[in-house]
Tab-separated table of C-alpha atoms and ligand atoms in Angstrom:
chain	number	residue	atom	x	y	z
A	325	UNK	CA	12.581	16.756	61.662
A	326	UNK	CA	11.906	13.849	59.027
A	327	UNK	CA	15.823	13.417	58.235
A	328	UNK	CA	17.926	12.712	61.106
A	329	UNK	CA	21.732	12.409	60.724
A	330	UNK	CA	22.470	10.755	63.770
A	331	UNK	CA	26.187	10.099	63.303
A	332	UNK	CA	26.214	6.377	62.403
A	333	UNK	CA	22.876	6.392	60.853
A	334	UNK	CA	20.004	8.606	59.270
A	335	UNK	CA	16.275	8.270	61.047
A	336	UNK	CA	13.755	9.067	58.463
A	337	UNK	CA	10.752	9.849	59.723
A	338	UNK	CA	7.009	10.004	57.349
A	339	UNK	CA	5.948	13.835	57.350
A	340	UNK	CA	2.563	13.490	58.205
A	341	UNK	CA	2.327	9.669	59.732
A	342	UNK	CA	4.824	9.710	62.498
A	343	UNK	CA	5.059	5.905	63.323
A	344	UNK	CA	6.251	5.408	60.046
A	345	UNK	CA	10.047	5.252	60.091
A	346	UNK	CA	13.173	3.956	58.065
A	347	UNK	CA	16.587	3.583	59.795
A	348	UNK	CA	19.763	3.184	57.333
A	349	UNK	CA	22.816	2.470	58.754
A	350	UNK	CA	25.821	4.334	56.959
A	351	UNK	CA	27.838	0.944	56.846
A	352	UNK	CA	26.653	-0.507	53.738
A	353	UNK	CA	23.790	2.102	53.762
A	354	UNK	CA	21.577	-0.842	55.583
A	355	UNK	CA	18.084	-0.551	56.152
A	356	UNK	CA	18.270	-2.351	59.739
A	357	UNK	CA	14.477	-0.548	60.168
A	358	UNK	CA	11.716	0.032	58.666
A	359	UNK	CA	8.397	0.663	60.799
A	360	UNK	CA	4.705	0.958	58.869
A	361	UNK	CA	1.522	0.337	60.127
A	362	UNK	CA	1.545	-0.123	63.585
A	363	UNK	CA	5.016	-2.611	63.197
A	364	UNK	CA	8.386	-3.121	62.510
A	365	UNK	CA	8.400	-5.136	59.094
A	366	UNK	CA	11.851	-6.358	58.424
A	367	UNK	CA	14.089	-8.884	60.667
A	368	UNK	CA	17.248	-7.971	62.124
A	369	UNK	CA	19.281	-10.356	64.194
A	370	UNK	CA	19.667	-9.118	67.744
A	371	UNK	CA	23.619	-10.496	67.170
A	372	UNK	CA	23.842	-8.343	64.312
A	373	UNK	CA	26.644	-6.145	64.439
A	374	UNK	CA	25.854	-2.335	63.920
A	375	UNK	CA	29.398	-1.571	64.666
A	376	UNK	CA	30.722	-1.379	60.861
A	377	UNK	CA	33.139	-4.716	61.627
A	378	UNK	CA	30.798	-7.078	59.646
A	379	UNK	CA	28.108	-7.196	57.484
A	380	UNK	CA	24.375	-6.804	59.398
A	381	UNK	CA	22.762	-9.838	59.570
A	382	UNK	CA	19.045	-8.524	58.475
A	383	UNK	CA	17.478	-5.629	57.061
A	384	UNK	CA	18.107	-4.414	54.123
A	385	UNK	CA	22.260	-5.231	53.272
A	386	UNK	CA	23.620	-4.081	49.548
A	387	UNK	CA	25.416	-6.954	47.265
A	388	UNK	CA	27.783	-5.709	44.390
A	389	UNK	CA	29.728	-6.174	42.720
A	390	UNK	CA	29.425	-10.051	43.115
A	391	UNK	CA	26.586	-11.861	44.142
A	392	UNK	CA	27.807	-14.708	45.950
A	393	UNK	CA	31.178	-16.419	45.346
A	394	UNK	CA	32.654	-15.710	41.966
A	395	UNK	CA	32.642	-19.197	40.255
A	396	UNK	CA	34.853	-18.845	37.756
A	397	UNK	CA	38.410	-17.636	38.294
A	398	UNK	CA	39.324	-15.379	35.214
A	399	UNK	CA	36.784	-12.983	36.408
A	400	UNK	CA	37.575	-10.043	37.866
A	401	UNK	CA	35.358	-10.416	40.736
A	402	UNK	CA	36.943	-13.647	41.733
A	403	UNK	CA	38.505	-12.516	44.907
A	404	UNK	CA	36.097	-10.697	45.897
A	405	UNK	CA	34.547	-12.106	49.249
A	406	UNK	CA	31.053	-13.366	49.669
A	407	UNK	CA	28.603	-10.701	48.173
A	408	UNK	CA	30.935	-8.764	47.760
A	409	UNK	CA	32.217	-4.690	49.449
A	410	UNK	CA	28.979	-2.996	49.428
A	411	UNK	CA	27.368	-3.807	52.320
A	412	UNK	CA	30.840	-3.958	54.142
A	413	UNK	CA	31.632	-0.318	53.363
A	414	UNK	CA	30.399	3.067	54.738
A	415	UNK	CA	28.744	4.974	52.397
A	416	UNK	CA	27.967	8.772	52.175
A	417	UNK	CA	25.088	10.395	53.539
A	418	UNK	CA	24.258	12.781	50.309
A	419	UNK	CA	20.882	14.439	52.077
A	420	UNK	CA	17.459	14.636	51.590
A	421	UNK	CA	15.913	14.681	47.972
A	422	UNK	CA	12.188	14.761	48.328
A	423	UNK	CA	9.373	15.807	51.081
A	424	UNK	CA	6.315	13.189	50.474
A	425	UNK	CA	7.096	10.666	50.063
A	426	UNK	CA	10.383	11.361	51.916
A	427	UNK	CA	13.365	10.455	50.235
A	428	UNK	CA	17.016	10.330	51.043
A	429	UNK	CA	20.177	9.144	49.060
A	430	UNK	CA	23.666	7.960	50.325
A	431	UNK	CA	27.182	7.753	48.070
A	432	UNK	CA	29.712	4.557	47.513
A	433	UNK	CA	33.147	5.167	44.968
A	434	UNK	CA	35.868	3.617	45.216
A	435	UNK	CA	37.033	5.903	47.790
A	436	UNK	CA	34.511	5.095	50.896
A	437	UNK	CA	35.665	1.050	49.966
A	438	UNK	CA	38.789	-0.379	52.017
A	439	UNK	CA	41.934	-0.516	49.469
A	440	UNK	CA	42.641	-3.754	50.609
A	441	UNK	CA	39.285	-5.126	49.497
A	442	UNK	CA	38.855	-2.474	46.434
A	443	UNK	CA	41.498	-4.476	44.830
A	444	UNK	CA	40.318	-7.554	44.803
A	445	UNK	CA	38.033	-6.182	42.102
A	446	UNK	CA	39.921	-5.797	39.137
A	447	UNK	CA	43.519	-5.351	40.521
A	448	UNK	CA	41.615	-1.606	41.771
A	449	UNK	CA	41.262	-0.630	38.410
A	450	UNK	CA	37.771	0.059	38.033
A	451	UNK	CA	35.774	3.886	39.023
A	452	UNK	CA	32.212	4.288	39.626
A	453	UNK	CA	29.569	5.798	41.530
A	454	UNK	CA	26.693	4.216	43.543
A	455	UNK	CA	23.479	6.429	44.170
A	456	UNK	CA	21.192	4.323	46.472
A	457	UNK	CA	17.964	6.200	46.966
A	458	UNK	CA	15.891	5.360	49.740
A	459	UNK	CA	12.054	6.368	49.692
A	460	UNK	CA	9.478	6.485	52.608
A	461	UNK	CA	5.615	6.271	51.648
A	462	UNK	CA	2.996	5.967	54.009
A	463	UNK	CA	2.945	2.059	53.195
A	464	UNK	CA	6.019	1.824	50.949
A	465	UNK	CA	9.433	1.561	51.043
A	466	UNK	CA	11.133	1.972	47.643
A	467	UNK	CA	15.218	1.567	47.267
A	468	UNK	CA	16.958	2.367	44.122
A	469	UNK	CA	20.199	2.101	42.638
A	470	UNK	CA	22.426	3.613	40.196
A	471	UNK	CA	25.551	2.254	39.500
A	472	UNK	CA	27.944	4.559	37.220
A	473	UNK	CA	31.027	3.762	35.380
A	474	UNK	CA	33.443	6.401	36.058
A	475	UNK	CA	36.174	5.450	34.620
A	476	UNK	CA	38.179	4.015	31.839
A	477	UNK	CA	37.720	0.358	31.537
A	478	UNK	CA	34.081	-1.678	31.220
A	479	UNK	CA	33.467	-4.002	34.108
A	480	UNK	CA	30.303	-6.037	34.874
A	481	UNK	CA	28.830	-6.608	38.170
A	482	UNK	CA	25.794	-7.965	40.206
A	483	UNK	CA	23.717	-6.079	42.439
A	484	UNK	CA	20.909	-7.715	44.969
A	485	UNK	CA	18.621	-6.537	47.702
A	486	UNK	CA	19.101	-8.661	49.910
A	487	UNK	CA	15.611	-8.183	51.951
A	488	UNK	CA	15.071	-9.995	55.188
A	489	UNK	CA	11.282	-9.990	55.858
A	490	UNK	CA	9.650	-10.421	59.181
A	491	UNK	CA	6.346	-12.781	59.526
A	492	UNK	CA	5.031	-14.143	62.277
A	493	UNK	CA	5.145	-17.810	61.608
A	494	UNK	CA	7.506	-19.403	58.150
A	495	UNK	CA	5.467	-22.268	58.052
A	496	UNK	CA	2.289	-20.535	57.362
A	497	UNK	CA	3.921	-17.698	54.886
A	498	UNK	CA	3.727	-18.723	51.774
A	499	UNK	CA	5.171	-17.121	48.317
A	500	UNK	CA	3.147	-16.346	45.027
A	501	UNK	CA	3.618	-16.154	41.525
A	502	UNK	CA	6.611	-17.836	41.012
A	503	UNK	CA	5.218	-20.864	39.453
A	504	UNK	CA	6.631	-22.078	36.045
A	505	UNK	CA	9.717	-19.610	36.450
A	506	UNK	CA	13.354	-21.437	36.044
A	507	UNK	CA	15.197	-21.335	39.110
A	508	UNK	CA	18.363	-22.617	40.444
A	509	UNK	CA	18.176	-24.493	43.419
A	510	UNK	CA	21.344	-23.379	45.362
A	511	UNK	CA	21.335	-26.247	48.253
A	512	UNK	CA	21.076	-29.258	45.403
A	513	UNK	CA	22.902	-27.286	42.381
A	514	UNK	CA	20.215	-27.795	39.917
A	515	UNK	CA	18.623	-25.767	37.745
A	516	UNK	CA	14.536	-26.581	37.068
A	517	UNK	CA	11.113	-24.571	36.502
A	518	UNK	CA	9.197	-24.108	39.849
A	519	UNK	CA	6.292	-26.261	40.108
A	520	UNK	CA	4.798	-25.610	43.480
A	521	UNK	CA	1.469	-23.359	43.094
A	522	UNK	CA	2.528	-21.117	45.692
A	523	UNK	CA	5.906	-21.916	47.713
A	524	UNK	CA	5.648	-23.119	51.035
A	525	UNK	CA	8.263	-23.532	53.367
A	526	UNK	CA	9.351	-26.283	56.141
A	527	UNK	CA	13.111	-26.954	55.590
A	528	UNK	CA	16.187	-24.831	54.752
A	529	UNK	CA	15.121	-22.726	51.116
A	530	UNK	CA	17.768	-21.161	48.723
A	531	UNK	CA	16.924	-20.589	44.625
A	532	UNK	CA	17.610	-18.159	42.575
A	533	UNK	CA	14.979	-17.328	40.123
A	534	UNK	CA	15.673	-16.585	36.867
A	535	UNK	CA	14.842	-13.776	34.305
A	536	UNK	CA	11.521	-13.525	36.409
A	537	UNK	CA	9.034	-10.943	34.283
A	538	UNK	CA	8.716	-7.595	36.434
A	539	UNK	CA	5.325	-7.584	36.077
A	540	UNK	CA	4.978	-10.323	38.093
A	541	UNK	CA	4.030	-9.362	41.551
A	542	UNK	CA	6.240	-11.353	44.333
A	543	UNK	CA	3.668	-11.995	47.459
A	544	UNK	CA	4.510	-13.158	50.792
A	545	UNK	CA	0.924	-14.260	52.198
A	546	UNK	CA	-0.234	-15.234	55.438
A	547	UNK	CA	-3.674	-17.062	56.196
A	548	UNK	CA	-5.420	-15.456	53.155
A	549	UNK	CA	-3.765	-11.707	54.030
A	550	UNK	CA	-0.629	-10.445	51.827
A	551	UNK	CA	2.028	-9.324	54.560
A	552	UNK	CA	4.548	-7.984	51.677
A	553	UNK	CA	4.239	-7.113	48.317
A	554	UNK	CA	7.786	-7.201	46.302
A	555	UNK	CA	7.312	-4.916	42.861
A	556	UNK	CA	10.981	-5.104	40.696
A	557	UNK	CA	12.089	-2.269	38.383
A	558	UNK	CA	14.873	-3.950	35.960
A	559	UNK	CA	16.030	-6.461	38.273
A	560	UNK	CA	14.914	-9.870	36.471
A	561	UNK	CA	15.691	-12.113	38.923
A	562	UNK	CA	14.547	-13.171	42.648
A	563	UNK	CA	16.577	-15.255	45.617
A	564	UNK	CA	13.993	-16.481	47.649
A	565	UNK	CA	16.164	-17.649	50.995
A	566	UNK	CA	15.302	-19.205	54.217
A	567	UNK	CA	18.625	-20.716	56.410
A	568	UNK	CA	16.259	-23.092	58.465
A	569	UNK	CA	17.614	-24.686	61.782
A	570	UNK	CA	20.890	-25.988	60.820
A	571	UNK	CA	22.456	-23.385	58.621
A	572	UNK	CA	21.072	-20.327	61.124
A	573	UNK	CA	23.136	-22.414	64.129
A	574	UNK	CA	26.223	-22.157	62.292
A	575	UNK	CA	26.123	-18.489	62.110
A	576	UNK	CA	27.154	-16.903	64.967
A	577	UNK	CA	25.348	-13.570	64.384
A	578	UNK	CA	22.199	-15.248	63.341
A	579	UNK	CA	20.056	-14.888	66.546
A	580	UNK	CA	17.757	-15.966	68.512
A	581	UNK	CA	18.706	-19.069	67.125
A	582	UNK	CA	14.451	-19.475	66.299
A	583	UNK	CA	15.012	-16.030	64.278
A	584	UNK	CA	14.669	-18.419	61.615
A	585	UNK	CA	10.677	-19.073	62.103
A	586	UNK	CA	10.353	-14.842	61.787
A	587	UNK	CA	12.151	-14.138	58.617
A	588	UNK	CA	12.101	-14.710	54.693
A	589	UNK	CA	14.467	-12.947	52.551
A	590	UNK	CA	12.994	-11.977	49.159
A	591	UNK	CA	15.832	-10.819	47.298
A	592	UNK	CA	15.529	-9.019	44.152
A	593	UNK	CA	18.409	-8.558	42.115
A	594	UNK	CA	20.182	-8.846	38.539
A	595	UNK	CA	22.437	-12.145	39.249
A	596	UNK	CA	22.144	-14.762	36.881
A	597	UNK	CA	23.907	-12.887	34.740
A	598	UNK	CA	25.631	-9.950	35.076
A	599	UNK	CA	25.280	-6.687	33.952
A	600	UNK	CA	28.041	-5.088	31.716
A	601	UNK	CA	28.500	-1.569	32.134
A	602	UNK	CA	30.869	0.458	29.311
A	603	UNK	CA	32.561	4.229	30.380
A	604	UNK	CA	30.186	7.049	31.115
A	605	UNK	CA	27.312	4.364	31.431
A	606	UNK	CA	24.433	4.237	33.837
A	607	UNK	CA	22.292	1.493	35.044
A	608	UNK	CA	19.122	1.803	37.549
A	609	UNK	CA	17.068	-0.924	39.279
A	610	UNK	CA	14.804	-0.411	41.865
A	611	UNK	CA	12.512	-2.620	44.735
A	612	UNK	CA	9.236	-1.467	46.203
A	613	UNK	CA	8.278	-3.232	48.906
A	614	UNK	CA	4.407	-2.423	49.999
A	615	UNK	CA	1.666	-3.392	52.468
A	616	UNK	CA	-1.391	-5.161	52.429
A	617	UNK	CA	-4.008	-5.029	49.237
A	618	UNK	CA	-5.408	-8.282	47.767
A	619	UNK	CA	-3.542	-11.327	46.940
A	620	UNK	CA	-2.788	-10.788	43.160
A	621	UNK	CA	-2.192	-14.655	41.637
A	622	UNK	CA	-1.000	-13.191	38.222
A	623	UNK	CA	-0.230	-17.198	37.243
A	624	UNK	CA	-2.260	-20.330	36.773
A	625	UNK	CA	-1.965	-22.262	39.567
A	626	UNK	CA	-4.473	-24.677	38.348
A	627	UNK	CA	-2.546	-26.335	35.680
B	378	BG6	C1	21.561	-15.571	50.040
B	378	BG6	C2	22.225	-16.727	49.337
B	378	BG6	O1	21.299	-14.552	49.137
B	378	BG6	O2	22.468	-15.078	51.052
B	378	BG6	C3	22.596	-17.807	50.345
B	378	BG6	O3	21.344	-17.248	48.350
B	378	BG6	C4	23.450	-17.219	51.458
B	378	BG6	O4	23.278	-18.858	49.678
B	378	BG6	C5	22.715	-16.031	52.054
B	378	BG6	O5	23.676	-18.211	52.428
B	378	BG6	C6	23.441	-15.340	53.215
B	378	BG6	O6	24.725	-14.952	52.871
B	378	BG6	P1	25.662	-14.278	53.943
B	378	BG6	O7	26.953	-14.008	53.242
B	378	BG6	O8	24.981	-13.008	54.381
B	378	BG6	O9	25.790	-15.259	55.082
């Protein structure tokens, strides 16, 4: 069977290449797994908690409706805990939509989120509908979202994929194409245009980057060979995060405590600014993350 509903989780296996594999945890539809050529290709703590009684610590985990803390506090997000309910709440396994590639969706409305939590956002006002759509190639793995306004009143939200990478060694991955995009550096509160050729990394990492074109192809490279490829559909901008030594130490479900040297997150989301979504409205975005091919430098690094 390539769709297994194994009560906590669906196992989605590639029709015809059998050690290709996605694992999606129904609290906050997390990809904790997702196995391609030979090797598992995302980082999941071994503290994270599967158990639906905090977010997973790696993977794949959803943020909406707030990215983040809400900064300012006549928004109706501003209670709203860090990255907000979506990847804290247990969505719907909807089934099985396509056969190759293999696709599956899962469900979040206001009635799969806590009450408690659900108003925070808006005093509970707001209705909607959350299609995520997960989709299995042979050396893909595409996940899209639709967010619907159900209901009555406009509201505006974030959403991010919050994508925690494996390689084998941080200090020899490094990042393409993001040269001469704005970003804002999260750990100094600054906003500048990146100037670094390629990004390499060797202390704790955490910008945002802004309004970056989709055409340009995010890279994570390796000694001359392109581990991940990160294509965006509507999402304009990019977190690029790495919690070093420190930060990973305070966090208790962060582990092994060198997880840190194995992992990138590459985050592609709509954040800077959020979307606003009217009654009866639809918005999509979309990440494809892919293997191998060439490394693609679509900027000029030799400025
Ligand atoms: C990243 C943010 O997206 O998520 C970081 O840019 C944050 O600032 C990180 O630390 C992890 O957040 P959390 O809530 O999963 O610990």
């Amino acid at each position: 069977m390539p769709v297994e509903d194994q009560n906590d989780r669906v196992v989605v296996s590639h029709p015809t290449k059998k050690d290709v594999k996605v694992t999606i945890l129904k609290y906050g539809a997390t990809v904790i797994s997702w196995e391609a050529n030979g090797a598992e290709q995302l980082w999941l703590s071994s503290a994270a908690k599967l158990d639906g009684s905090k977010a997973v610590r790696g993977g794949i985990p959803l943020v909406f409706p707030v990215f983040g803390k809400q900064k300012n506090p006549d928004h109706p997000t501003f209670k709203l805990p860090q990255h907000g309910f979506a990847r804290t709440s247990t969505w719907e396994f909807l089934g099985q939509t396509t056969e190759n590639p293999v696709a599956v969706q899962f469900g979040l409305g206001p009635e799969n989120v806590e009450p408690a939590t659900l108003s925070l956002w808006g005093e509970g006002k707001y209705d909607f509908s959350l299609i995520l759509t997960i989709t299995l190639g042979e050396d893909f793995l595409e996940s899209q979202i639709e967010v619907e306004n159900t209901g009555k009143d406009d509201f505006e939200f974030n959403w991010l994929f919050h994508t925690y990478y494996r390689t084998p060694d941080i200090t020899d991955t490094l990042v393409t194409n993001l040269v001469d995009q704005s970003c804002y550096d999260q750990l100094i509160a600054e906003e500048y245009k990146e100037k670094s050729p390629v990004i390499s990394f060797h202390e704790e990492f955490d910008r945002i980057y802004k309004n970056v074109p989709t055409d340009l192809l995010i890279q994570m490279v390796q000694f001359g060979k392109v581990l991940h490829n990160v294509e965006r559909k509507n999402l304009p901008d990019a977190v690029v995060w790495n919690p070093w030594i420190k930060k990973s130490q305070g966090m208790g479900d962060f582990e092994p405590k060198e997880g840190y040297k194995n992992m990138l997150c590459i985050e592609p989301g709509h954040v800077s600014e959020m979307v606003k979504l009217s009654p009866r409205k639809k918005w999509q975005g979309a990440q494809k993350a892919f293997l191998g091919g060439e490394i693609n430098i679509q900027s000029n690094i030799f400025q």
